[in-house]
Each structure stands twice: as C-alpha cells, then as structure tokens.
Amino acid sequence: MKRQTMYLRMITSSLVRRRSRMIVALLAVAIGATILSGLVTIYYDIPRQMGQEFRSYGANMILTPSGGGRITPEDAARAAALIPPENAVGIAPYRYENIKINEQPFIAAGTELEGARGASPYWFVSGRWPEETGEALIGQEVADIIGIGPGGVFTLSGITADGDGFKGEFTVSGVVQTGGAEEAFVFMSLEALGDIAGGGGLDVVECSVSAPQTELEELAERIGAGTPGVTARLVRRVTQSEVTVLSKLQALVYLVTAVVLMLTMICVATTMMAVVAERRREIGLKKALGAPNGEIIREFLGEGLLLGGLGGLLGAILGFVFAHTVSINVFGRPILFKPLLVPVTMLVSIAVTGLSCLLPVRRATDVDPAIVLRGE
Amino acid sequence: MFWRMVRGAVFRQRGRVLMIALTVALGASLATAMLGVMLDVGDKVNRELKTYGANINVIPKGASLLGDLYGVEDGSGVSDQYLPESELGSIKTIFWAFNIVDFAPYLDARAVLNGGGDVSLTGTWFDKRLELPTGETLVTGVRGMKSWWDVTGEWLAPGDTHAAMVGSAVAERNGLIAGDTISVGYAGRSVDFLVKGVFDAGGSEDDRIFVPLGAAQELTGREGRVSRIEVSALTTPDNELSRRAAQDPQSLSVKDWETWYCTAYVSAICYQIQEVIPGAIAKPIRQVAESEGAILEKTQFLMLLITVLSLAGSALGISNLVTASVMERSREIGLLKAIGAHNSPVSRLVLTETLAIAAIGGAAGYFAGLGFAQIIGQTVFGSAVEPKPMVAPIVAVLVVAVTLAGSIPSIRLLLSLRPAEVLHGR
C-alpha cells in the first residue's frame, strides 16, 4: 500500500515539478493525437459527406412499371416509403403526355416540383420554378422553337391514351437548360397536368438516394419485393462512377493520414526521447541510492502512460474540433462523432509515449551510475 | 572563431544534431508531399470524374433532340443533319486541345433486326487510332468513355468491321447472346453482324445496337458523316464570368472575353469546338459538367484544409522539439556567459547552429517528400504527381520560420537564467 502511494507521488510530482518540460512533452503528444483522431474521423466520414455532394449528379435509382402500363400513385407512395427519409435527397415522380404547342410536338411532364428540384440539382433555370398550377417550366429547345421566354403565355393541346382531347393555358415561369433531352419538355406540377388531362398513373419515378452502391442494391430489391407493380433499377452510370471516384478519394485521404500519422508519431517519439534523455543524472542518482532497474523503468513508464493518456484525451477532443472545422468549412455540415475513437486515440498515444520513453530509459539504466553522475 | 564553434557544435554532438535534423526532415517531407499532392489533386480527381462520361455534346446546327424522343429519323426534317467525319481530328487542335480526354462520333439510325422488329442502330468508334493534323496519334472511342458498361463477352477490337455490341434490353427481347449472328436491315439492304458482346449500361443505351462507324455508314449510305459527337473534356468549375459568357460570349468586354477564352470553362471549350467544326453546335451536358465542378471544388478545398492543418500540427511538433533541445543546452550557455560572453553573440551562435542543422534536414526532407508524393500518386491514381516548382520556396520558408519560432523563446528563457545557478545544476 505504502509502496503504491509513494510510486504515485513520485510520478505526479515529477510531472508537476518539472512543469515547463512536461508541458512541452504533453503538447507534443496532444498534437500527435489531435492529428490522428482528426484525420481518422474525416477518413471515416468522407463517403457520407462526399456521397451527399455526388447527389448533384441527379437520380441514381429509377422506379419503372413492372409490366406494361403505368405506376399507380399508391404503388409509388408505397415504394417511396421504403426509402429511408434521411437518405432521400429527392424523389420525383414523372407522368409524360404527348402534347402540341402551335402544332409542334413536345412532351409535357407532370412532376412534384420540390422532388424534381432535389433529384436534378444541375438544372439551370432562367427565371424561377413554377409556384402555381397555371405556371410551367419549359425546356430551352421548346423556348427556342415557339419563341417565348419567362412571363410568356402558351396554349398546349393533346390527346390522352384513352383518346380524349385536352387543352390548357400556361404562363412560362422559367426556361430550363440541361444539355439533355429534358430541353424539349414542358414541366408542370402533377396537379396541373391532372387538371387538364385527367387522372393517370406515373411513367417513372426518379430517386436520388444518398447511399453506397451495395445499400442501393438492397434497397432496390426491397422495393421490388414490397411493391409488385414497380421495378427499381440503379442508374449504373451514376452509381458505378460514384464508387470509383469515392474509393480513390478515400484511398487518398487514407494514405495522407498514414503518412501524417507516421511523421507525427516520430515527432512525439523524438520529443519524449529528448525529455527522458536529459534525466540521466536523476536515473544515476536513483541507481546509486540502490534502486533496481525494473523499478526505475516502471516509474518512467508510469509517467509516460499518464502523459500519453492525458495527451490522448486532449488530442481526441481537439481532433474532433479539427475534423468538425474541416467538415463545416468544406461541406457545410457537421461531422459524426465516433465515440470509439476516444479510447483508440488514447491507447495509441499511450503506446507511442510508453515505447519512446522505454528506449532512452533502458540506455540510461544500463550505464554505471558513477559515470552518469560525473556528467559524462 | 564563431564558425569554428558552430562547426564544433554540429560535429561533436552528433546524436542531438541528428535528432533535430531528422525531425525537421520529417516535417519538411510531410510539407513537400502534402503540398505536391494538394496542388495536383484537382487534375487527378478531374480525370477520375471522367468515368461519368462525356460532358459536351456536339450536334449539327438545326438538328433537334426530338429524334431521341419520337424516333423520327429520316425525312421528317428534324434530324437529317450531319457532321463531316473528316473534321473530327480538329477537335484536338483547339486552344484547350490538351484538356480533351476522349471523344466519339455516333451515327444513329433505325434499322430492322433479323427481318423483324425495329431497333436503334448506332455506329461509333470503339478503340480508334486517330492520326491528328498535328502529327500525333490518339486512341479514343466509347471503350474509354463508357467505363460503366458491364460487358458480357468482349469489346470490339479496332480491326472488327462486321461485329456488334448489343444492349441488354435488345438482347433480352430477342434472346441474343455473345457469339450469335444478327442481320440488320436498312432501306432494303441487309448486313450480317457477329455479336461480340452484350452490355448493361443501366440507361437508354440498353435499347441500342452498337456497330463500327464504317459499317453503319455503309449500311445507311451516309459515308463520311456522323450525327453527333460526345466529347469528354477536363474543365474548370463554372463561375459568374463563365455563366455570363454561356449566355452570350459577345456581351463580354475584350479583357473578360480573353480571360474566358483562355480558361478551360466548359462554355469556352464548347465555343472553340464550334469554331473548328463547321455547322456544329456544342452543348455542355449540365448533369456532368455542373456536378464535376462541385465535386472538384470540394475535393480541392478538403485537401487544402487537411494540408494546412497538418502542416500547422507538424510545425508545432517540430518547434516543440527544437525548444526541448535548446533548453537542454542550459549548462553550455551558462558556461559561455560565465566566461564573459554577451547575450547577442550567444543567441547568434545557438540560432546559427540550429538553422544550419535545420537547413540540412529540410533539404533532405524536401527530396524525401517528393518521393512520398510519388508514392501517393502511384498508389491512389496510378500516375505520377507532377513536382511543382513553387513547393520548394514554400517549404524553405516554412522550415526557417518553424525553427526560429521554436528556438527564439527558449533562447530568451536561457539568457534570463543566472549562470551560477545553471552551472550548479538547478
């Protein structure tokens, strides 16, 4: 009992008395631990954060009718409910009707405008998105052919699949540029299309879901099994490429982390060595007073462990702040806190400080105390 | 005498000198590697993003996208326009030729499959070796551009003339597998193709049959003509200037126009393609062009922040060590002061020593860092990281600043000590 109190007192007093030196060492350990926990947190969060950015490529899963015909709104709602709401960036159901404006053939697309906006963030709209049922968004090509811009009024007519004619007047709220086939479309809300062309099913539902490819595949299967009227397909061009780019990025951060980590570990180790090496006289004195080698090593190790633990804890906290700063600045989103990283950071810093203390202490205990004390 | 003391300190206390030099070298190599990778990451990620396929679509003036929608092809007046195949090479002669990674021409037609149903036929280049007007050769085609295709069987080789790749939807409808022979008819003529591969593109291409461009031109009687070109180019993210230019390049002032023309904006590259291919309209495919910009920006910013923060971290670490090693010399400095040295020569001496050691370490670290950057480049992207000349001065400044920051406070502390106390061993 007494021995242990003495041991603890020796460790703490050596940390407290040699305050400035110990602060230097503690700082070194804390910096190393900060970089470790910060970079590892970023590394693990990259797929989630960048995955969000990749959603700017638009839909990565589409729902199509299983057989012929169309998707009923009930089926679409049931399928959409299977997508976890926190992962759904945008879900846009589309209903297409062939229409004519000034006797020129075009396609009218009825959609949920809010969902379409989320699923296709790359659309470049001059003007604004429709807000009322009497407004429509027209593609650049439509605008060029019929010669109207935002604010213009046009009449469209068409024939439903059942053979009934319909007609409607719309105000152009904006012109959309995409560089793709959508430029020949007229977009309006589902309700607006339903008002003029009557009720009808959906042709396709575009979903932009923030999830890795394997999760998406599972999700597609679940949707197929849960709603028999709907088949879910992945948009391979988007999902495949996302996997390629993300894995490269993660590998990059991984390597950078490894290199930085190695260097900071060496930095910590050299600092610890320098701090211990200057205590050779103290070791010599202890030996001259009759302390066995094992006890001296244990004492220094105890100091190292305490220092490593403290520095690791400090570093884990600072590292989270570091990762959070990066995440907020780059992605504008907070980072996920990984509780497991705290003990891991502490363990690694304890191991590194312990090991780097051991080496110089070993060397110091090996020499003759008389020589050390003489100052050679 | 001064230099002899510096030399003596450097050579006699080899262990301690080595430790400082090693730490500075490590820090410098870290800085070099990170800066090198950071400056090059944009280019590298941009190339990776090319897996998303083309970002520019070149179509003949007056052609309409309506053909895609209704299947109206011939005679309806909307898609009877073609581009000359002979002009394709000049895409690689524009100002930003170096940024054009891949391109492929397409000739679309509706044909009859095996005497039965209608099918969309597309003639294209698969792995075309192209002699450029500049005398270089270039290998380009859909094989590089459609990297997401999942092919059962094989891709067409450059020598194949009567072979085809069939989209999975067409293959499923007609029960085709690799190795089958199909007959494709057009306006009364008919040609046999060997199916070399079936691909799953997860998109509208699954409804098409791809054949070599020459074969499609022969079948449809449109020798030397193509209906559209897809171009995959490395571009700079759009900003306010490029958006203004995309609306109307003529509205820019002369200076703005030059800036715009000489920057790899997607709109500038489109403009330059229109200059070299007569009668063509080049349109950015916004889905790809826009998103690439966003992702590129984020990646660069992420790397920048990681670099800055880890540099700050390692700078702290190094100056920490320098502080520790200068403090160790309290007895020596005490002795110097005891025999009558003034403060300023003493601090000059210690500073010169430390800086000399740091310079050696920094130089070694710089070259080691170049190596680190190459390792990262090769492992992650499979290509070398270009060494940038601006990295060297940055690293040099960093090393000097960090060493000074580490040694000056500790020297001041030592100078304030009383020699007698220090020598006594307190």
mmCIF file of C-alpha atoms in Angstrom, chain B residues 138-340:
data_model
loop_
_atom_site.group_PDB
_atom_site.id
_atom_site.type_symbol
_atom_site.label_atom_id
_atom_site.label_comp_id
_atom_site.label_asym_id
_atom_site.label_seq_id
_atom_site.Cartn_x
_atom_site.Cartn_y
_atom_site.Cartn_z
ATOM 1 C CA LEU B 138 -4.627 9.394 -80.330
ATOM 2 C CA VAL B 139 -6.619 6.371 -79.229
ATOM 3 C CA THR B 140 -10.194 7.279 -78.467
ATOM 4 C CA GLY B 141 -13.699 5.874 -78.591
ATOM 5 C CA VAL B 142 -16.565 4.579 -76.471
ATOM 6 C CA ARG B 143 -14.447 1.983 -74.720
ATOM 7 C CA GLY B 144 -12.754 4.720 -72.708
ATOM 8 C CA MET B 145 -15.854 6.876 -72.393
ATOM 9 C CA LYS B 146 -18.405 4.315 -71.268
ATOM 10 C CA SER B 147 -16.387 2.784 -68.490
ATOM 11 C CA TRP B 148 -19.542 1.940 -66.526
ATOM 12 C CA TRP B 149 -20.796 -0.536 -69.135
ATOM 13 C CA ASP B 150 -20.956 -4.038 -67.764
ATOM 14 C CA VAL B 151 -19.962 -6.152 -70.775
ATOM 15 C CA THR B 152 -20.628 -9.882 -71.109
ATOM 16 C CA GLY B 153 -18.392 -11.102 -73.918
ATOM 17 C CA GLU B 154 -15.839 -8.677 -75.328
ATOM 18 C CA TRP B 155 -15.461 -5.141 -76.558
ATOM 19 C CA LEU B 156 -14.990 -4.705 -80.295
ATOM 20 C CA ALA B 157 -11.363 -4.526 -81.398
ATOM 21 C CA PRO B 158 -10.189 -1.875 -83.899
ATOM 22 C CA GLY B 159 -9.995 -4.435 -86.732
ATOM 23 C CA ASP B 160 -13.601 -5.690 -86.426
ATOM 24 C CA THR B 161 -15.823 -4.499 -89.245
ATOM 25 C CA HIS B 162 -18.822 -6.788 -89.051
ATOM 26 C CA ALA B 163 -19.174 -7.232 -85.349
ATOM 27 C CA ALA B 164 -21.649 -5.622 -82.958
ATOM 28 C CA MET B 165 -22.305 -4.954 -79.290
ATOM 29 C CA VAL B 166 -25.902 -5.339 -78.241
ATOM 30 C CA GLY B 167 -27.617 -3.547 -75.360
ATOM 31 C CA SER B 168 -29.063 -5.777 -72.653
ATOM 32 C CA ALA B 169 -32.666 -4.727 -73.316
ATOM 33 C CA VAL B 170 -32.400 -5.576 -77.032
ATOM 34 C CA ALA B 171 -30.605 -8.815 -76.218
ATOM 35 C CA GLU B 172 -33.307 -9.838 -73.757
ATOM 36 C CA ARG B 173 -36.146 -9.093 -76.162
ATOM 37 C CA ASN B 174 -34.558 -11.049 -78.976
ATOM 38 C CA GLY B 175 -32.833 -13.754 -76.962
ATOM 39 C CA LEU B 176 -29.356 -12.796 -78.162
ATOM 40 C CA ILE B 177 -26.096 -13.821 -76.508
ATOM 41 C CA ALA B 178 -22.459 -13.187 -77.391
ATOM 42 C CA GLY B 179 -21.492 -15.355 -80.376
ATOM 43 C CA ASP B 180 -24.843 -15.090 -82.197
ATOM 44 C CA THR B 181 -25.096 -13.630 -85.657
ATOM 45 C CA ILE B 182 -27.691 -10.945 -86.348
ATOM 46 C CA SER B 183 -28.836 -9.491 -89.614
ATOM 47 C CA VAL B 184 -29.538 -5.777 -89.651
ATOM 48 C CA GLY B 185 -31.600 -4.366 -92.486
ATOM 49 C CA TYR B 186 -31.877 -0.759 -93.634
ATOM 50 C CA ALA B 187 -33.851 0.501 -96.639
ATOM 51 C CA GLY B 188 -33.887 -2.879 -98.329
ATOM 52 C CA ARG B 189 -30.213 -3.690 -97.768
ATOM 53 C CA SER B 190 -29.105 -6.060 -95.059
ATOM 54 C CA VAL B 191 -25.768 -6.868 -93.427
ATOM 55 C CA ASP B 192 -24.802 -9.644 -91.013
ATOM 56 C CA PHE B 193 -23.021 -8.793 -87.755
ATOM 57 C CA LEU B 194 -21.417 -11.103 -85.226
ATOM 58 C CA VAL B 195 -22.473 -10.242 -81.662
ATOM 59 C CA LYS B 196 -19.211 -9.979 -79.736
ATOM 60 C CA GLY B 197 -20.598 -8.626 -76.503
ATOM 61 C CA VAL B 198 -23.793 -7.765 -74.633
ATOM 62 C CA PHE B 199 -23.612 -4.719 -72.375
ATOM 63 C CA ASP B 200 -25.664 -3.470 -69.479
ATOM 64 C CA ALA B 201 -25.408 0.319 -69.292
ATOM 65 C CA GLY B 202 -28.304 0.863 -66.884
ATOM 66 C CA GLY B 203 -29.753 3.533 -69.151
ATOM 67 C CA SER B 204 -31.285 4.253 -72.527
ATOM 68 C CA GLU B 205 -28.281 2.798 -74.364
ATOM 69 C CA ASP B 206 -29.504 -0.667 -73.400
ATOM 70 C CA ASP B 207 -32.042 -0.295 -76.206
ATOM 71 C CA ARG B 208 -29.384 0.092 -78.888
ATOM 72 C CA ILE B 209 -27.061 -1.958 -81.039
ATOM 73 C CA PHE B 210 -23.559 -0.522 -81.436
ATOM 74 C CA VAL B 211 -21.556 -1.311 -84.570
ATOM 75 C CA PRO B 212 -18.333 0.155 -86.021
ATOM 76 C CA LEU B 213 -18.897 3.578 -87.570
ATOM 77 C CA GLY B 214 -17.720 2.474 -91.029
ATOM 78 C CA ALA B 215 -20.210 -0.384 -91.138
ATOM 79 C CA ALA B 216 -23.088 1.878 -90.103
ATOM 80 C CA GLN B 217 -22.145 4.481 -92.729
ATOM 81 C CA GLU B 218 -22.016 1.819 -95.432
ATOM 82 C CA LEU B 219 -25.347 0.318 -94.421
ATOM 83 C CA THR B 220 -27.169 3.638 -94.345
ATOM 84 C CA GLY B 221 -25.342 5.106 -97.326
ATOM 85 C CA ARG B 222 -24.030 8.082 -95.330
ATOM 86 C CA GLU B 223 -20.315 7.726 -95.983
ATOM 87 C CA GLY B 224 -18.136 10.148 -94.072
ATOM 88 C CA ARG B 225 -20.963 11.533 -91.963
ATOM 89 C CA VAL B 226 -21.868 11.365 -88.289
ATOM 90 C CA SER B 227 -24.958 12.562 -86.456
ATOM 91 C CA ARG B 228 -23.371 13.660 -83.180
ATOM 92 C CA ILE B 229 -20.131 13.680 -81.225
ATOM 93 C CA GLU B 230 -19.670 13.204 -77.498
ATOM 94 C CA VAL B 231 -16.635 14.902 -76.007
ATOM 95 C CA SER B 232 -15.138 14.295 -72.608
ATOM 96 C CA ALA B 233 -13.074 17.295 -71.500
ATOM 97 C CA LEU B 234 -11.287 18.410 -68.337
ATOM 98 C CA THR B 235 -12.928 21.649 -67.303
ATOM 99 C CA THR B 236 -12.645 24.389 -64.716
ATOM 100 C CA PRO B 237 -15.658 24.837 -62.425
ATOM 101 C CA ASP B 238 -18.088 27.485 -63.689
ATOM 102 C CA ASN B 239 -18.151 30.915 -62.119
ATOM 103 C CA GLU B 240 -20.011 34.148 -62.691
ATOM 104 C CA LEU B 241 -17.903 35.077 -65.745
ATOM 105 C CA SER B 242 -18.443 31.745 -67.490
ATOM 106 C CA ARG B 243 -22.171 31.896 -66.816
ATOM 107 C CA ARG B 244 -22.357 35.306 -68.409
ATOM 108 C CA ALA B 245 -20.297 34.029 -71.335
ATOM 109 C CA ALA B 246 -22.513 30.971 -71.750
ATOM 110 C CA GLN B 247 -25.500 33.269 -72.277
ATOM 111 C CA ASP B 248 -23.776 35.363 -74.926
ATOM 112 C CA PRO B 249 -19.985 35.497 -75.460
ATOM 113 C CA GLN B 250 -20.341 38.718 -77.463
ATOM 114 C CA SER B 251 -21.612 40.600 -74.409
ATOM 115 C CA LEU B 252 -18.217 40.396 -72.656
ATOM 116 C CA SER B 253 -15.627 43.153 -72.678
ATOM 117 C CA VAL B 254 -12.433 42.398 -74.625
ATOM 118 C CA LYS B 255 -10.496 41.683 -71.440
ATOM 119 C CA ASP B 256 -13.213 39.444 -69.982
ATOM 120 C CA TRP B 257 -13.546 37.672 -73.294
ATOM 121 C CA GLU B 258 -9.838 36.861 -73.335
ATOM 122 C CA THR B 259 -9.923 35.595 -69.758
ATOM 123 C CA TRP B 260 -12.911 33.448 -70.584
ATOM 124 C CA TYR B 261 -11.463 32.118 -73.854
ATOM 125 C CA CYS B 262 -8.173 31.216 -72.182
ATOM 126 C CA THR B 263 -9.731 29.386 -69.224
ATOM 127 C CA ALA B 264 -10.922 25.809 -69.543
ATOM 128 C CA TYR B 265 -14.565 26.617 -68.805
ATOM 129 C CA VAL B 266 -16.922 24.161 -70.397
ATOM 130 C CA SER B 267 -18.568 27.019 -72.274
ATOM 131 C CA ALA B 268 -15.193 28.178 -73.657
ATOM 132 C CA ILE B 269 -14.339 24.681 -74.846
ATOM 133 C CA CYS B 270 -17.783 24.393 -76.471
ATOM 134 C CA TYR B 271 -17.196 27.697 -78.211
ATOM 135 C CA GLN B 272 -13.817 26.559 -79.510
ATOM 136 C CA ILE B 273 -15.237 23.276 -80.797
ATOM 137 C CA GLN B 274 -17.846 25.240 -82.723
ATOM 138 C CA GLU B 275 -15.033 27.287 -84.258
ATOM 139 C CA VAL B 276 -13.236 24.251 -85.699
ATOM 140 C CA ILE B 277 -16.200 22.114 -86.771
ATOM 141 C CA PRO B 278 -18.308 23.909 -89.363
ATOM 142 C CA GLY B 279 -22.053 23.802 -88.843
ATOM 143 C CA ALA B 280 -21.847 22.324 -85.354
ATOM 144 C CA ILE B 281 -23.391 23.299 -82.033
ATOM 145 C CA ALA B 282 -21.548 22.166 -78.910
ATOM 146 C CA LYS B 283 -23.677 21.962 -75.782
ATOM 147 C CA PRO B 284 -22.499 21.232 -72.270
ATOM 148 C CA ILE B 285 -24.275 18.264 -70.691
ATOM 149 C CA ARG B 286 -25.124 20.089 -67.489
ATOM 150 C CA GLN B 287 -25.644 16.971 -65.404
ATOM 151 C CA VAL B 288 -21.981 16.063 -65.838
ATOM 152 C CA ALA B 289 -20.369 19.479 -66.278
ATOM 153 C CA GLU B 290 -22.036 21.088 -63.263
ATOM 154 C CA SER B 291 -21.547 18.208 -60.830
ATOM 155 C CA GLU B 292 -17.893 17.761 -61.760
ATOM 156 C CA GLY B 293 -17.269 21.367 -60.834
ATOM 157 C CA ALA B 294 -18.961 20.959 -57.462
ATOM 158 C CA ILE B 295 -17.112 17.786 -56.540
ATOM 159 C CA LEU B 296 -13.786 19.124 -57.750
ATOM 160 C CA GLU B 297 -14.126 22.260 -55.677
ATOM 161 C CA LYS B 298 -14.978 20.299 -52.533
ATOM 162 C CA THR B 299 -12.097 17.892 -53.001
ATOM 163 C CA GLN B 300 -9.569 20.654 -53.517
ATOM 164 C CA PHE B 301 -10.837 22.554 -50.530
ATOM 165 C CA LEU B 302 -10.786 19.427 -48.386
ATOM 166 C CA MET B 303 -7.193 18.691 -49.327
ATOM 167 C CA LEU B 304 -6.228 22.313 -48.759
ATOM 168 C CA LEU B 305 -7.664 22.289 -45.249
ATOM 169 C CA ILE B 306 -6.135 18.941 -44.351
ATOM 170 C CA THR B 307 -2.788 20.187 -45.662
ATOM 171 C CA VAL B 308 -2.895 23.461 -43.765
ATOM 172 C CA LEU B 309 -3.985 21.844 -40.523
ATOM 173 C CA SER B 310 -1.499 19.003 -40.627
ATOM 174 C CA LEU B 311 1.260 21.453 -41.569
ATOM 175 C CA ALA B 312 0.316 23.551 -38.557
ATOM 176 C CA GLY B 313 0.377 20.402 -36.448
ATOM 177 C CA SER B 314 3.774 19.271 -37.605
ATOM 178 C CA ALA B 315 5.140 22.819 -37.302
ATOM 179 C CA LEU B 316 4.071 22.851 -33.655
ATOM 180 C CA GLY B 317 5.634 19.440 -33.164
ATOM 181 C CA ILE B 318 8.951 20.491 -34.651
ATOM 182 C CA SER B 319 9.237 23.789 -32.838
ATOM 183 C CA ASN B 320 8.395 21.882 -29.693
ATOM 184 C CA LEU B 321 11.344 19.585 -30.244
ATOM 185 C CA VAL B 322 13.652 22.465 -31.103
ATOM 186 C CA THR B 323 12.609 24.129 -27.851
ATOM 187 C CA ALA B 324 13.360 20.956 -25.921
ATOM 188 C CA SER B 325 16.785 20.575 -27.483
ATOM 189 C CA VAL B 326 17.777 24.221 -26.984
ATOM 190 C CA MET B 327 16.731 24.073 -23.326
ATOM 191 C CA GLU B 328 18.992 21.087 -22.918
ATOM 192 C CA ARG B 329 21.964 23.326 -23.562
ATOM 193 C CA SER B 330 21.461 25.441 -20.447
ATOM 194 C CA ARG B 331 24.807 24.381 -18.942
ATOM 195 C CA GLU B 332 26.752 25.236 -22.066
ATOM 196 C CA ILE B 333 25.120 28.650 -22.340
ATOM 197 C CA GLY B 334 25.666 29.238 -18.650
ATOM 198 C CA LEU B 335 29.354 28.480 -19.083
ATOM 199 C CA LEU B 336 29.624 30.818 -22.081
ATOM 200 C CA LYS B 337 28.020 33.582 -20.079
ATOM 201 C CA ALA B 338 30.172 32.850 -17.051
ATOM 202 C CA ILE B 339 33.354 33.365 -19.067
ATOM 203 C CA GLY B 340 32.032 36.706 -20.258
#
